[in-house]
Amino acid sequence: LKVTAITHPNLLSHLTGSLRELLLRPYGCAEQTISTSYLSILILRVLDREGKAEEALRARTLQNLEHGYFKLLSFRTEKGGFSYFGGAEADAVLTGYALEFLHAASPFLEVDQEVIGKAREWLASEQGADGSWKMSWSKRPERAAAAIVAALSVYPEQAAPILEKALPLLRQTESDPYVEVNLLRTFLALGHDGEAANSLQRLAAISMRTGDAASWALSGHTPFYSTGESARIETTALAASALHLAAARGIPGAAGLSEEAMRWLIANKDSGDTWWNTQGTLRVLQAVTGADELFAEGGTAVIVNGRKVEFTPEEVTGRLVADILPLLATGQNRVRIVAPGYAMASFGMHYF
């Protein structure tokens, strides 16, 4: 039996640690390829923002991103959309997600603009008269449309006809957290702060409050097949990112609700240093990267039954890891985490 504690001295170790854990798991579909590759973009953004040299990490991360980009291209269909497993039938939500990723990757590698153009053209051709996309597996076409519109909002001019066609459908959808959070993302990306403020109020009204934490649960599934707690994590993480941006724009009520969402996400990290699946993990780490001022930079201490845990830095990721089994007693145990700001720590048991 091994009982492991993991904590992070900085934001980069959050990102590299979660990326390592995701890459150790079986994966192969296009969504998993995008999400793991997107984590490389977050690492590169942090390196640039913080002015850190870390040349070995940068080179390795760029290599991972390039590998993910070319792997993603293998999922393209003849008409320009993207399929989950490389088949002939493209998926509209996945194609929107691919476009979001390609836009984010563009500052770091040479992205074929024809790939982007063809994917947008395919989405436009598949959009129905009511602004939605036909999804054979989903009874919630408005959620699919919301995800696509939010993804395409990073192309405000090129995707304007698609957005204008879909937004009326989304504006009339009531009390659906997934739709509302993606509307908020879209309005912020388009600079529609007035509509963003209204969307934020609606989002706050349908939040679930537990003490000083807030989250958004769904009935059914997200367009990425998440259900139950996974869907709640995915939706809450999208909300946290959007709310942080809204707070930076000075929209009333955003800052407090953003912190409450982050508290809930921190408390629901799994023992594997991720958030249950690739989509949820990526969306949470986007939120963490956007709100990094909330988190402790070093100085985090873990105390088990009154004894301070001595951590060892992990190669490559920089995570701090310790086996705490010798500190545990039979029956109840007391664990305290002490940090000057928010800190993330995870605990897991392994049987051999």
C-alpha positions as MATLAB code, in Angstrom:
seq = 'LKVTAITHPNLLSHLTGSLRELLLRPYGCAEQTISTSYLSILILRVLDREGKAEEALRARTLQNLEHGYFKLLSFRTEKGGFSYFGGAEADAVLTGYALEFLHAASPFLEVDQEVIGKAREWLASEQGADGSWKMSWSKRPERAAAAIVAALSVYPEQAAPILEKALPLLRQTESDPYVEVNLLRTFLALGHDGEAANSLQRLAAISMRTGDAASWALSGHTPFYSTGESARIETTALAASALHLAAARGIPGAAGLSEEAMRWLIANKDSGDTWWNTQGTLRVLQAVTGADELFAEGGTAVIVNGRKVEFTPEEVTGRLVADILPLLATGQNRVRIVAPGYAMASFGMHYF';
ca = [
       0.000    0.000    0.000;
       1.265    3.463   -0.891;
      -0.477    6.714    0.058;
       0.787    9.647   -1.990;
       0.419   13.374   -1.438;
       1.071   15.773   -4.320;
       1.273   19.547   -4.191;
       2.508   22.230   -6.567;
       5.083   24.967   -5.953;
       3.945   27.043   -8.955;
       1.524   27.250  -11.868;
       3.831   25.462  -14.306;
       3.884   22.369  -12.128;
       0.062   22.352  -12.137;
       0.094   22.275  -15.929;
       2.970   19.881  -16.523;
       1.779   17.526  -13.791;
      -1.734   17.244  -15.203;
      -0.376   16.856  -18.739;
       1.844   13.996  -17.581;
      -1.088   12.226  -15.927;
      -3.319   12.586  -18.992;
      -0.627   11.293  -21.335;
      -0.236    8.183  -19.174;
      -3.875    7.261  -19.761;
      -5.204    5.492  -22.867;
      -6.336    8.079  -25.381;
      -6.731    8.328  -29.100;
      -9.838   10.253  -30.120;
      -9.730   13.759  -31.552;
     -11.141   15.419  -28.412;
      -8.428   13.865  -26.244;
      -5.784   14.849  -28.792;
      -6.968   18.478  -28.755;
      -7.264   18.694  -24.965;
      -3.832   17.258  -24.201;
      -2.267   19.440  -26.914;
      -4.119   22.504  -25.597;
      -2.343   21.995  -22.259;
       0.927   22.538  -24.123;
      -0.392   25.929  -25.257;
      -1.184   26.861  -21.640;
       2.369   25.936  -20.609;
       3.844   28.076  -23.407;
       1.614   31.013  -22.470;
       2.764   30.849  -18.856;
       6.421   30.656  -19.916;
       5.970   33.764  -22.078;
       3.931   35.672  -19.509;
       6.348   35.012  -16.661;
       9.447   35.510  -18.802;
      10.902   32.155  -17.800;
      13.709   30.674  -19.878;
      13.087   26.951  -19.198;
      14.468   26.131  -22.653;
      14.252   22.352  -22.213;
      10.626   22.582  -21.110;
       9.801   24.985  -23.946;
      11.397   22.751  -26.580;
       9.651   19.641  -25.267;
       6.307   21.454  -25.054;
       6.581   22.826  -28.600;
       7.380   19.323  -29.826;
       4.298   17.943  -28.041;
       2.135   20.704  -29.516;
       3.410   20.081  -33.037;
       2.825   16.348  -32.639;
      -0.734   17.001  -31.448;
      -1.409   19.379  -34.339;
      -0.378   16.870  -36.989;
      -2.247   14.081  -35.228;
      -5.379   16.263  -35.232;
      -5.105   16.696  -38.999;
      -5.501   12.926  -39.358;
      -9.068   13.315  -38.039;
     -10.144   15.672  -40.858;
     -12.863   14.551  -43.229;
     -12.942   15.247  -46.959;
     -15.370   18.140  -46.496;
     -13.230   19.878  -43.881;
     -14.867   18.912  -40.595;
     -13.295   16.784  -37.872;
     -14.417   13.338  -36.698;
     -13.798   11.682  -33.349;
     -12.040    8.618  -34.735;
     -11.054    9.555  -38.272;
     -14.213    8.304  -39.983;
     -16.153    9.887  -42.796;
     -18.746   11.588  -40.552;
     -17.599   14.833  -38.949;
     -18.932   16.146  -35.634;
     -19.981   19.804  -35.459;
     -19.074   20.388  -31.784;
     -15.718   18.689  -32.206;
     -15.027   20.790  -35.308;
     -15.755   23.953  -33.345;
     -13.396   22.774  -30.609;
     -10.704   22.078  -33.215;
     -11.096   25.621  -34.540;
     -10.764   27.063  -31.035;
      -7.565   25.031  -30.554;
      -6.084   26.002  -33.924;
      -6.623   29.687  -33.142;
      -4.894   29.264  -29.774;
      -2.015   27.321  -31.363;
      -1.340   29.881  -34.100;
       1.130   32.032  -32.089;
       3.314   28.981  -31.442;
       3.339   27.020  -34.706;
       2.470   27.443  -38.353;
      -1.183   26.515  -38.739;
      -2.560   25.822  -42.211;
      -5.145   28.556  -42.759;
      -6.891   26.449  -45.380;
      -7.676   23.886  -42.668;
      -9.321   26.638  -40.604;
     -11.243   28.029  -43.575;
     -12.547   24.643  -44.702;
     -13.687   23.749  -41.177;
     -15.608   27.023  -40.871;
     -17.174   26.466  -44.295;
     -18.255   22.974  -43.289;
     -19.871   24.265  -40.077;
     -21.722   26.941  -42.052;
     -22.992   24.335  -44.531;
     -24.280   22.103  -41.731;
     -26.068   24.841  -39.777;
     -29.854   24.601  -39.888;
     -32.330   27.388  -40.570;
     -32.982   27.798  -36.826;
     -29.246   28.270  -36.144;
     -28.637   24.795  -34.700;
     -26.676   21.799  -35.930;
     -28.163   18.343  -36.369;
     -26.691   16.065  -33.697;
     -27.868   12.459  -34.016;
     -26.770   11.552  -30.483;
     -28.040   14.625  -28.623;
     -31.451   15.669  -27.383;
     -29.992   19.092  -26.490;
     -29.133   20.806  -29.800;
     -29.013   24.166  -28.015;
     -26.030   22.960  -25.935;
     -24.202   21.872  -29.062;
     -24.914   25.237  -30.680;
     -23.716   27.067  -27.569;
     -20.392   25.203  -27.577;
     -19.872   25.865  -31.287;
     -20.731   29.559  -31.040;
     -18.377   30.075  -28.078;
     -15.567   28.319  -29.958;
     -16.153   30.382  -33.107;
     -16.311   33.681  -31.221;
     -12.510   33.880  -31.499;
     -13.142   34.474  -35.238;
     -15.638   37.364  -34.887;
     -15.424   38.602  -38.473;
     -14.963   35.379  -40.411;
     -17.635   33.515  -38.436;
     -20.095   36.428  -38.136;
     -22.836   34.854  -40.330;
     -22.744   31.638  -38.292;
     -22.856   33.508  -34.992;
     -25.707   35.801  -36.054;
     -27.763   32.811  -37.145;
     -27.262   30.858  -33.912;
     -27.493   33.560  -31.242;
     -31.307   34.050  -31.419;
     -31.791   30.350  -30.613;
     -29.460   30.590  -27.624;
     -30.957   33.826  -26.313;
     -34.364   32.151  -25.989;
     -32.991   29.100  -24.119;
     -33.762   29.489  -20.428;
     -32.128   28.138  -17.258;
     -29.586   25.858  -18.919;
     -26.187   26.395  -17.253;
     -24.166   25.030  -20.175;
     -25.897   27.309  -22.670;
     -25.679   30.322  -20.368;
     -21.970   29.963  -19.612;
     -21.175   29.656  -23.312;
     -23.314   32.690  -24.045;
     -21.276   34.595  -21.463;
     -18.049   33.419  -23.141;
     -19.379   34.532  -26.517;
     -20.581   37.973  -25.432;
     -17.240   38.661  -23.742;
     -15.263   37.568  -26.809;
     -17.403   39.786  -29.051;
     -17.136   42.768  -26.692;
     -20.862   42.835  -25.903;
     -20.398   43.724  -22.233;
     -24.012   44.773  -21.702;
     -25.326   41.381  -22.791;
     -22.504   39.735  -20.837;
     -23.692   41.481  -17.656;
     -27.233   40.197  -18.203;
     -25.926   36.706  -18.903;
     -23.863   36.816  -15.711;
     -26.941   37.665  -13.660;
     -28.819   34.703  -15.136;
     -25.841   32.425  -14.496;
     -25.631   33.551  -10.872;
     -29.351   32.873  -10.389;
     -29.020   29.207  -11.430;
     -25.774   28.470   -9.554;
     -25.595   25.860   -6.797;
     -24.080   27.292   -3.604;
     -22.314   25.168   -0.989;
     -20.870   27.372    1.724;
     -18.502   29.772   -0.034;
     -18.317   27.695   -3.237;
     -20.437   27.805   -6.398;
     -20.968   25.291   -9.191;
     -23.331   24.502  -12.050;
     -24.803   21.015  -12.408;
     -26.479   19.652  -15.544;
     -29.203   17.171  -16.261;
     -28.149   14.996  -19.160;
     -24.735   15.446  -20.721;
     -22.493   18.070  -22.257;
     -21.748   18.049  -25.989;
     -18.494   16.256  -25.078;
     -20.366   13.342  -23.465;
     -19.626   14.328  -19.857;
     -22.357   13.440  -17.366;
     -22.881   13.794  -13.622;
     -19.897   15.252  -11.738;
     -17.779   15.378  -14.906;
     -20.393   17.587  -16.568;
     -20.551   19.749  -13.461;
     -16.760   20.199  -13.490;
     -16.691   21.046  -17.198;
     -19.491   23.606  -16.890;
     -18.152   25.178  -13.697;
     -14.663   25.480  -15.177;
     -16.010   27.274  -18.255;
     -17.915   29.567  -15.909;
     -14.836   30.301  -13.793;
     -12.805   31.344  -16.862;
     -15.577   33.537  -18.227;
     -16.290   35.124  -14.841;
     -12.622   35.979  -14.332;
     -12.579   37.749  -17.689;
     -15.834   39.515  -16.824;
     -14.295   40.673  -13.533;
     -11.335   42.117  -15.433;
     -13.860   44.084  -17.537;
     -15.412   45.477  -14.368;
     -18.752   43.698  -14.733;
     -20.501   43.744  -11.314;
     -20.711   40.477   -9.389;
     -18.177   38.645  -11.527;
     -15.176   38.679   -9.191;
     -16.905   37.121   -6.190;
     -18.672   34.456   -8.232;
     -15.425   33.621  -10.038;
     -13.663   32.963   -6.727;
     -16.558   30.827   -5.514;
     -16.365   28.729   -8.689;
     -12.599   28.305   -8.264;
     -13.104   27.128   -4.662;
     -15.487   24.415   -5.844;
     -13.121   23.288   -8.607;
     -10.142   23.094   -6.257;
     -12.127   20.914   -3.863;
     -13.105   18.500   -6.637;
      -9.740   17.590   -8.104;
      -9.304   13.820   -8.356;
      -6.539   11.762   -6.745;
      -4.739   11.447  -10.097;
      -3.923   15.188  -10.245;
      -6.583   15.797  -12.916;
     -10.323   16.508  -13.076;
     -11.766   13.161  -14.185;
     -11.374   13.492  -17.963;
      -9.471   15.429  -20.620;
     -12.155   18.042  -21.319;
     -12.746   18.816  -17.660;
      -9.040   18.958  -16.855;
      -8.271   21.291  -19.743;
     -11.129   23.639  -18.879;
     -10.153   23.783  -15.189;
      -6.520   24.518  -16.028;
      -7.612   27.264  -18.408;
      -9.437   28.793  -15.447;
      -6.425   28.319  -13.161;
      -4.108   29.911  -15.729;
      -6.428   32.892  -16.061;
      -6.760   33.378  -12.305;
      -3.203   32.496  -11.249;
      -3.038   35.474   -8.886;
      -5.317   33.529   -6.524;
      -2.835   30.704   -6.070;
       0.110   30.364   -3.756;
       3.569   30.541   -5.360;
       5.571   28.215   -3.126;
       5.218   28.080    0.638;
       2.503   25.396    0.676;
       2.749   23.045    3.638;
       0.890   19.772    4.245;
       0.606   18.614    7.867;
      -0.573   15.083    8.670;
      -1.473   14.324   12.278;
       0.645   17.251   13.451;
       3.737   16.278   11.439;
       4.895   18.297    8.435;
       5.214   16.321    5.202;
       8.644   16.376    3.552;
       8.205   16.509   -0.217;
      10.588   15.512   -3.008;
      10.529   17.428   -6.334;
       9.516   15.246   -9.271;
      11.692   15.363  -12.358;
      10.196   16.963  -15.482;
       6.977   18.247  -13.850;
       8.382   19.914  -10.718;
       5.488   18.569   -8.648;
       6.214   17.908   -4.996;
       5.504   14.274   -4.097;
       5.599   12.379   -0.805;
       4.567    8.974    0.544;
       2.554    9.816    3.663;
       1.708    6.260    4.737;
       4.230    6.373    7.642;
       2.409    9.434    9.022;
      -1.038    7.800    9.062;
      -2.662    6.090   12.035;
      -5.436    3.532   12.317;
      -8.830    5.227   12.365;
      -9.278    8.962   11.822;
      -6.427   11.135   10.523;
      -6.145   14.911   10.399;
      -4.669   16.620    7.343;
      -4.078   20.373    7.104;
      -2.965   22.331    4.055;
      -1.396   25.709    4.839;
      -0.691   28.261    2.116;
      -0.679   32.065    1.668;
      -3.246   31.757   -1.140;
      -5.233   28.972   -2.793;
      -3.169   25.803   -3.037;
      -3.855   22.498   -4.737;
      -2.969   19.184   -3.165;
      -4.174   15.722   -4.025;
      -4.017   12.441   -2.147;
      -4.220    8.932   -3.566;
      -3.924    5.321   -2.418;
      -2.268    2.664   -4.546;
      -2.402   -1.088   -3.956;
       0.321   -3.413   -5.185;
];
